[in-house]
PDB file of C-alpha atoms and ligand atoms in Angstrom:
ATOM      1  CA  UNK A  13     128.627 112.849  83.196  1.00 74.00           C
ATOM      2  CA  UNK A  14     124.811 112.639  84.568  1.00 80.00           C
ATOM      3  CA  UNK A  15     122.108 112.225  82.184  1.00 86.00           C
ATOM      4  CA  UNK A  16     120.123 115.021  82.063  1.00 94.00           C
ATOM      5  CA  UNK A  17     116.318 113.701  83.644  1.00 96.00           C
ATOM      6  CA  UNK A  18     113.530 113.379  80.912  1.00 97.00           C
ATOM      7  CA  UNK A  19     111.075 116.130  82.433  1.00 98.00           C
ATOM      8  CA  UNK A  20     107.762 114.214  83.857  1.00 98.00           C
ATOM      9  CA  UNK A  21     106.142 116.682  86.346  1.00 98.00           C
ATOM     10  CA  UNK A  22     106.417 120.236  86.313  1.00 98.00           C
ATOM     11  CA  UNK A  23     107.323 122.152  89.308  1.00 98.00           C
ATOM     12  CA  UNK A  24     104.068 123.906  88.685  1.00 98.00           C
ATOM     13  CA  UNK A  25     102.419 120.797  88.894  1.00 98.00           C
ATOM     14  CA  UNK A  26     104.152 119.561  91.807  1.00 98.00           C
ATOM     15  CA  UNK A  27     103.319 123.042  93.715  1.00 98.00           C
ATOM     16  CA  UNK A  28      98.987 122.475  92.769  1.00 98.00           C
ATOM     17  CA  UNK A  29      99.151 118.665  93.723  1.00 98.00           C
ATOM     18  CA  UNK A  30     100.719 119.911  97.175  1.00 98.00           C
ATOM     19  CA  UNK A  31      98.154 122.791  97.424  1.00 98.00           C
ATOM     20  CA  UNK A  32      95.621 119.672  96.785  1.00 98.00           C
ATOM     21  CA  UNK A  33      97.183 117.827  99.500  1.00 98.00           C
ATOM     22  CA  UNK A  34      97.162 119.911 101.878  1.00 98.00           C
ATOM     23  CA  UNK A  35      93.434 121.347 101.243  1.00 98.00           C
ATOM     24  CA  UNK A  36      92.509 117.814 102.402  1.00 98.00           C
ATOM     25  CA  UNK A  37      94.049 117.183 104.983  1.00 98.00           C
ATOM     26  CA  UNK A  38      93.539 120.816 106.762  1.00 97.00           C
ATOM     27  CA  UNK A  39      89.913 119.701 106.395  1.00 97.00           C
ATOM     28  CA  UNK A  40      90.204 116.178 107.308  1.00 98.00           C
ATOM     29  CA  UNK A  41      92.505 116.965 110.532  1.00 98.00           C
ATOM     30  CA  UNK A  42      90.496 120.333 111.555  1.00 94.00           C
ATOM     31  CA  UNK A  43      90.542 120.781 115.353  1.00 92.00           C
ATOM     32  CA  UNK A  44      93.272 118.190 115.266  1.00 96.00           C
ATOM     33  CA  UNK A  45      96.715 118.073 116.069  1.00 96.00           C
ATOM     34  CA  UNK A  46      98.506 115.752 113.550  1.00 98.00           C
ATOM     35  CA  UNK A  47     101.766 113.757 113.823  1.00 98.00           C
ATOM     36  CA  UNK A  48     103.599 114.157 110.506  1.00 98.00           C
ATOM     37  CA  UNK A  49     106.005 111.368 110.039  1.00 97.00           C
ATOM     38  CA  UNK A  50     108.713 111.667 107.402  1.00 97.00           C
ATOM     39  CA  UNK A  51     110.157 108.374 105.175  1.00 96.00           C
ATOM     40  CA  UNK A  52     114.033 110.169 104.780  1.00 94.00           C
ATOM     41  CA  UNK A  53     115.906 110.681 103.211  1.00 94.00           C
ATOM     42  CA  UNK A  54     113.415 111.414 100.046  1.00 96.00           C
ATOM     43  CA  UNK A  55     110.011 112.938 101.872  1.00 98.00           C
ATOM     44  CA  UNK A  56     111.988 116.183 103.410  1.00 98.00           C
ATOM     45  CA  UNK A  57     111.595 118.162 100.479  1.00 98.00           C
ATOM     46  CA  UNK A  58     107.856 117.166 100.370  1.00 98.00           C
ATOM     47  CA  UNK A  59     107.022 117.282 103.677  1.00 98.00           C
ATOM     48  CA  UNK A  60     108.929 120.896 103.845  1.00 98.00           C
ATOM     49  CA  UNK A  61     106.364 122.180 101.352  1.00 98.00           C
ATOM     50  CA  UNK A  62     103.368 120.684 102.684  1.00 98.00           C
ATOM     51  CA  UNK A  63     104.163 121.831 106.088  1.00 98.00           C
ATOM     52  CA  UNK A  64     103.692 125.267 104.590  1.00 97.00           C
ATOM     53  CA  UNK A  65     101.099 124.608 102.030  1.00 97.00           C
ATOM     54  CA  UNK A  66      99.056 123.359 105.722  1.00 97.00           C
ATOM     55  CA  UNK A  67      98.749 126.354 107.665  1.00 89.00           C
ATOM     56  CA  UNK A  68      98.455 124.470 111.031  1.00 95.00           C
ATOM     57  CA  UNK A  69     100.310 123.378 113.941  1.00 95.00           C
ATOM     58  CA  UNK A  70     101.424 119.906 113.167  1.00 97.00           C
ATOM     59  CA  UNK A  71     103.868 117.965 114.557  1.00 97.00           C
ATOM     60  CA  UNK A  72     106.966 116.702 112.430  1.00 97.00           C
ATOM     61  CA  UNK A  73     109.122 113.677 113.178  1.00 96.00           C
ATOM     62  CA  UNK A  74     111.273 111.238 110.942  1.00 96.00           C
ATOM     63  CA  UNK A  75     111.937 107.888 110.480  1.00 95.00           C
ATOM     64  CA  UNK A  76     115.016 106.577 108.207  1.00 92.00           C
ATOM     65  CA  UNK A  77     114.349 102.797 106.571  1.00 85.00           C
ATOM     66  CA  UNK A  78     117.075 100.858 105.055  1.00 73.00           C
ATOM     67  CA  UNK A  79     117.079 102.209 101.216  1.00 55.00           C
ATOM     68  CA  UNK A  80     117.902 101.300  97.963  1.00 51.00           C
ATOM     69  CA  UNK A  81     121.546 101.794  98.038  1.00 49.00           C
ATOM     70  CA  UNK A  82     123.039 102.305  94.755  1.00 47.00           C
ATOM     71  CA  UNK A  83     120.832  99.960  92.833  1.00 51.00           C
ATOM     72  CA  UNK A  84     117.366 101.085  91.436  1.00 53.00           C
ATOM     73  CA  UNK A  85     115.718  98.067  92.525  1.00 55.00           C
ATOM     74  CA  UNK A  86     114.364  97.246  96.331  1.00 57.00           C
ATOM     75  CA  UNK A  87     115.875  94.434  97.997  1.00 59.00           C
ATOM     76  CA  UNK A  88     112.694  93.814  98.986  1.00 62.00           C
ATOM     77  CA  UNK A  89     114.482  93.640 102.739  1.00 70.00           C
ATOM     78  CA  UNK A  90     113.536  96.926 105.292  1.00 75.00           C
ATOM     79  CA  UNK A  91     114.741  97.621 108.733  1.00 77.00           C
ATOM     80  CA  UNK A  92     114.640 100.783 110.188  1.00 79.00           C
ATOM     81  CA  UNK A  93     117.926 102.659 110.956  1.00 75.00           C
ATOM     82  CA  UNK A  94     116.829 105.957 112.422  1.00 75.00           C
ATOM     83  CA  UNK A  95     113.882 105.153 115.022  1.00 77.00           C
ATOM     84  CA  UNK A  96     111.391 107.916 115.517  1.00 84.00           C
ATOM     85  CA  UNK A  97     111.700 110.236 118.931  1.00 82.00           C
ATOM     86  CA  UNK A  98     107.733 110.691 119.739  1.00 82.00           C
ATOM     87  CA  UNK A  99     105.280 108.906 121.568  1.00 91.00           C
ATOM     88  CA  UNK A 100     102.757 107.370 118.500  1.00 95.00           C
ATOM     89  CA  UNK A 101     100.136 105.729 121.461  1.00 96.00           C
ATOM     90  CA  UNK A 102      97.134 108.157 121.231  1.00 97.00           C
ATOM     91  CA  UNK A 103      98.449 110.540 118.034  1.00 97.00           C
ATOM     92  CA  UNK A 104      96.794 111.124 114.808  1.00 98.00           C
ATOM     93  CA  UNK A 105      99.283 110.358 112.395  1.00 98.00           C
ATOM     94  CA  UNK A 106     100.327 111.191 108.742  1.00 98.00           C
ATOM     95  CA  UNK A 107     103.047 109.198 107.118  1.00 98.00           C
ATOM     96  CA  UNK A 108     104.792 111.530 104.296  1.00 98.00           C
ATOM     97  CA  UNK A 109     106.217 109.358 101.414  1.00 98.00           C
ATOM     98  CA  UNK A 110     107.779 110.555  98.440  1.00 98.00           C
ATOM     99  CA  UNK A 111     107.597 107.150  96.599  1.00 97.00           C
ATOM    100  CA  UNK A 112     105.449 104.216  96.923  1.00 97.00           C
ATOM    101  CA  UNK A 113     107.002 101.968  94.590  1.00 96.00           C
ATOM    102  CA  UNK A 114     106.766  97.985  95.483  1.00 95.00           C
ATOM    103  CA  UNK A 115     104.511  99.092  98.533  1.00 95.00           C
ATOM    104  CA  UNK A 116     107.105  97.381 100.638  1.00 93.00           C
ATOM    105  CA  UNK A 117     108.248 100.163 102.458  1.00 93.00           C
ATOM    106  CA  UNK A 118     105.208 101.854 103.695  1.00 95.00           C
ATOM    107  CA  UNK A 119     103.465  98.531 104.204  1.00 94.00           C
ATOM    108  CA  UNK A 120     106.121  97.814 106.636  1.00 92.00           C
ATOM    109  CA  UNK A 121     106.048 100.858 108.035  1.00 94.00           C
ATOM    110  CA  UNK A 122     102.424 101.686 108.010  1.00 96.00           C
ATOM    111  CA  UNK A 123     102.580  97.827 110.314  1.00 94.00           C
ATOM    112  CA  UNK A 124     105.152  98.890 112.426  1.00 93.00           C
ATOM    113  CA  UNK A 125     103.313 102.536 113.797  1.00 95.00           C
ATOM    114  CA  UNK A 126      99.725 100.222 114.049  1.00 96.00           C
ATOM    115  CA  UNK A 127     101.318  98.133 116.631  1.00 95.00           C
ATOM    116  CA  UNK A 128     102.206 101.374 118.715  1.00 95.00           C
ATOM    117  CA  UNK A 129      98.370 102.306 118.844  1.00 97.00           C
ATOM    118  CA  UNK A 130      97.960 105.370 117.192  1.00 98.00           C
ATOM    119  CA  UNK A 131      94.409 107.287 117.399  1.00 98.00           C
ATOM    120  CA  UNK A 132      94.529 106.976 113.207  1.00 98.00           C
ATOM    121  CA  UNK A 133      97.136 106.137 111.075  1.00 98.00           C
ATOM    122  CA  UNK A 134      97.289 107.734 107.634  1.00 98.00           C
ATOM    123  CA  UNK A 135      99.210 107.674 104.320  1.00 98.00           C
ATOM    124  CA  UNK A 136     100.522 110.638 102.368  1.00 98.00           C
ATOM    125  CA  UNK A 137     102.222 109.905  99.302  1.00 98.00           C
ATOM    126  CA  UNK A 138     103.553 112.488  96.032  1.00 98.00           C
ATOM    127  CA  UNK A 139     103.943 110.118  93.980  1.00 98.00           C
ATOM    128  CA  UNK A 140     102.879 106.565  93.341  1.00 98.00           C
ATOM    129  CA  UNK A 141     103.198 103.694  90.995  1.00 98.00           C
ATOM    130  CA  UNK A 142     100.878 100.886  90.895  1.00 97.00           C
ATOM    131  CA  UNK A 143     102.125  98.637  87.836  1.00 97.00           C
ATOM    132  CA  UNK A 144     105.192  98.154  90.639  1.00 96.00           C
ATOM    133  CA  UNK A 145     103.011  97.112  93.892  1.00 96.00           C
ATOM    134  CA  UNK A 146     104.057  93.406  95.186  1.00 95.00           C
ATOM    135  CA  UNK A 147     101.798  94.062  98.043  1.00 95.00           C
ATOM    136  CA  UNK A 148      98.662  95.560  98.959  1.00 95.00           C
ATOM    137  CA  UNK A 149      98.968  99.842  99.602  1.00 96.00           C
ATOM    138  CA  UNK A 150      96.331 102.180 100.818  1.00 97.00           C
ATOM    139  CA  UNK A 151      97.148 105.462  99.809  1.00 98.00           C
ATOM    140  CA  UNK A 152      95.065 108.095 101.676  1.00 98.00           C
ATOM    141  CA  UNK A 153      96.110 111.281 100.388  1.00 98.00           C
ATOM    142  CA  UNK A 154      97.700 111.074  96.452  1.00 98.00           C
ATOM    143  CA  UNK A 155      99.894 113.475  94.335  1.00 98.00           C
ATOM    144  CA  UNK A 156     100.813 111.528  90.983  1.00 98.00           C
ATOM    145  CA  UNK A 157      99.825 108.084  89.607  1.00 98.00           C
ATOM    146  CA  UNK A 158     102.659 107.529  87.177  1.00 98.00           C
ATOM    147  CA  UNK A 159     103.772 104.673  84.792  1.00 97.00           C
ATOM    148  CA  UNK A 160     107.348 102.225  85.713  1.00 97.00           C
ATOM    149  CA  UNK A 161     109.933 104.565  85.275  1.00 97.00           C
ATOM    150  CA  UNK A 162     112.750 105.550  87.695  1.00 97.00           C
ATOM    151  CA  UNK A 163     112.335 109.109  88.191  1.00 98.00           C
ATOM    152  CA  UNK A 164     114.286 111.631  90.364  1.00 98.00           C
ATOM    153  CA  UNK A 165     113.967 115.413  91.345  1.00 98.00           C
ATOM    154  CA  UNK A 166     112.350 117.515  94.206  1.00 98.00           C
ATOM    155  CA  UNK A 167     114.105 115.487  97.195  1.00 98.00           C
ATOM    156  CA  UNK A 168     113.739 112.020  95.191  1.00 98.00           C
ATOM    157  CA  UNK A 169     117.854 110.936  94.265  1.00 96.00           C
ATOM    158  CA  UNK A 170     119.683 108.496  92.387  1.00 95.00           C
ATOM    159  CA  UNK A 171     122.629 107.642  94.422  1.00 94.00           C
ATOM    160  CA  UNK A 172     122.468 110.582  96.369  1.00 95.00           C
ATOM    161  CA  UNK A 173     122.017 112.885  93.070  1.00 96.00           C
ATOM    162  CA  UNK A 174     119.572 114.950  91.475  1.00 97.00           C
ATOM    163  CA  UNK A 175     117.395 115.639  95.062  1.00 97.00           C
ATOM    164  CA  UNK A 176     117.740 119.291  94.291  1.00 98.00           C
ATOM    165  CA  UNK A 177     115.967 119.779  90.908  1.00 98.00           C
ATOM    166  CA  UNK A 178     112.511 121.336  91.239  1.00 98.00           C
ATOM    167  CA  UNK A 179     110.956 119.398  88.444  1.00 98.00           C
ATOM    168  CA  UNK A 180     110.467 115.313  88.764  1.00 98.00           C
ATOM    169  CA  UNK A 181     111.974 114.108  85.708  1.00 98.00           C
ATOM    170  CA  UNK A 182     112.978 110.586  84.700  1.00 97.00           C
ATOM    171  CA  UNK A 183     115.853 108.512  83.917  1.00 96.00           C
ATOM    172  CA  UNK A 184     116.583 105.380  82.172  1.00 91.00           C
TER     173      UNK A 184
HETATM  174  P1  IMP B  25     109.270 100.457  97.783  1.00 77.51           P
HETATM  175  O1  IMP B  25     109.576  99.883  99.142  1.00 77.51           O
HETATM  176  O2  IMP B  25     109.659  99.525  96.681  1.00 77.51           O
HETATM  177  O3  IMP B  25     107.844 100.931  97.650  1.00 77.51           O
HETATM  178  O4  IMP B  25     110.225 101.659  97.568  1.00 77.51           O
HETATM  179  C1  IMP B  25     110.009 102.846  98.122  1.00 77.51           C
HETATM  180  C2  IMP B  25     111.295 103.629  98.237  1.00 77.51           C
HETATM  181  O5  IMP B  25     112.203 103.368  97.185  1.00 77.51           O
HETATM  182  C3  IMP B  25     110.962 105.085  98.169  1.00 77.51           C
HETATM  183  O6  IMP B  25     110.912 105.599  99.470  1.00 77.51           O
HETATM  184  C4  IMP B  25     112.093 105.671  97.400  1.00 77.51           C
HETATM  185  O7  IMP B  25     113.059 106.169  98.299  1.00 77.51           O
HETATM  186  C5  IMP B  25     112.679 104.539  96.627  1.00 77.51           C
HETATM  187  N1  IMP B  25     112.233 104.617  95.218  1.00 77.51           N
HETATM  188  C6  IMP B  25     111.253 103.915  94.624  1.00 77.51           C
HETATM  189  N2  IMP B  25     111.095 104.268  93.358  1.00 77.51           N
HETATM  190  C7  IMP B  25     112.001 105.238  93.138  1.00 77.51           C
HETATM  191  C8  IMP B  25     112.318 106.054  91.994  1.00 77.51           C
HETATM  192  O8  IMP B  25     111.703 105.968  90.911  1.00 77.51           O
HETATM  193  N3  IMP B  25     113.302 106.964  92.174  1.00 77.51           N
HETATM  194  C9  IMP B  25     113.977 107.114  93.347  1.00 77.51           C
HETATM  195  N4  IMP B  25     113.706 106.398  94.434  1.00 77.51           N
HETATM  196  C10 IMP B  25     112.733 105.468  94.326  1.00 77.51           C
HETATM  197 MG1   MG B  26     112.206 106.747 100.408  1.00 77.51          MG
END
């Protein structure tokens, strides 16, 4: 059967960290109109509550990468699968993450929205883990710093399980 995840952050937790979030970016993007774009499959939990936790019209869109696939280690290769549907040229945009892990991902992605001339490009992560970076990240707007460990929970999977827990617990 599936392990039972080794409980890291609390849904409590999760719930003031989004609060935090969103606080800074309400007052960061004031008067603004923000494109929010979503890394699926893993963000759309996050993004769903910091929507809320926001308050303000933003925009939502999503963009789908190449993923993990069953393993638990990037293959360091990313294409995109899903393209996004808005115009980027002129918008003030917010990249929702739920893991920055290698850095590969959002460094590629982060590239790939600069060259469509965006008024400001941001980066909004949950959860991060530096020991892991193989290239350089800017993360604008932070939930969690946490250590190497493969964790799941609150939209975050494991071949496709686990997304659905509220907590973000680990597993081995
Ligand atoms: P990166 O390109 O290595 O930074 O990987 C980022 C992506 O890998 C994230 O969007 C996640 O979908 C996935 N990922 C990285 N670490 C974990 C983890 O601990 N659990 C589940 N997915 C992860
Ligand atoms: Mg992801």
């Amino acid at each position: 059967m599936f392990q039972q995840p080794q409980l890291l952050i609390t849904q409590e937790k999760i719930c003031q960290a989004v609060a935090k979030l969103a606080t800074e970016i309400r007052r960061d993007y004031k008067d603004k109109h923000p494109l929010l774009i979503g890394i699926l499959k893993g963000s759309f939990v996050f993004l769903a509550d910091l929507i809320r936790e926001l308050d303000m019209h933003v925009e939502v869109d999503f963009i789908k990468l190449s993923s993990y696939g069953t393993s638990t280690t990037t293959s360091g290769k990313v294409k995109i699968v899903h393209g996004l549907k808005s115009m980027i040229k002129g918008r003030d945009v917010i990249v929702v993450e739920d893991i920055v892990d290698t850095g590969l991902t959002v460094s590629f992605i982060m590239n790939y929205l600069r060259k469509k001339k965006p008024a400001s490009l941001k980066l909004c992560a949950l959860v991060d883990k530096p020991s892991r970076h193989n290239v350089p990240v800017n993360i604008d707007y932070l939930g969690f710093t946490i250590p190497d460990k493969f964790v799941v929970g609150y939209g975050i999977d494991w071949n496709e399980r686990y997304r659905y827990l509220r907590d973000i617990g680990f597993i081995d």
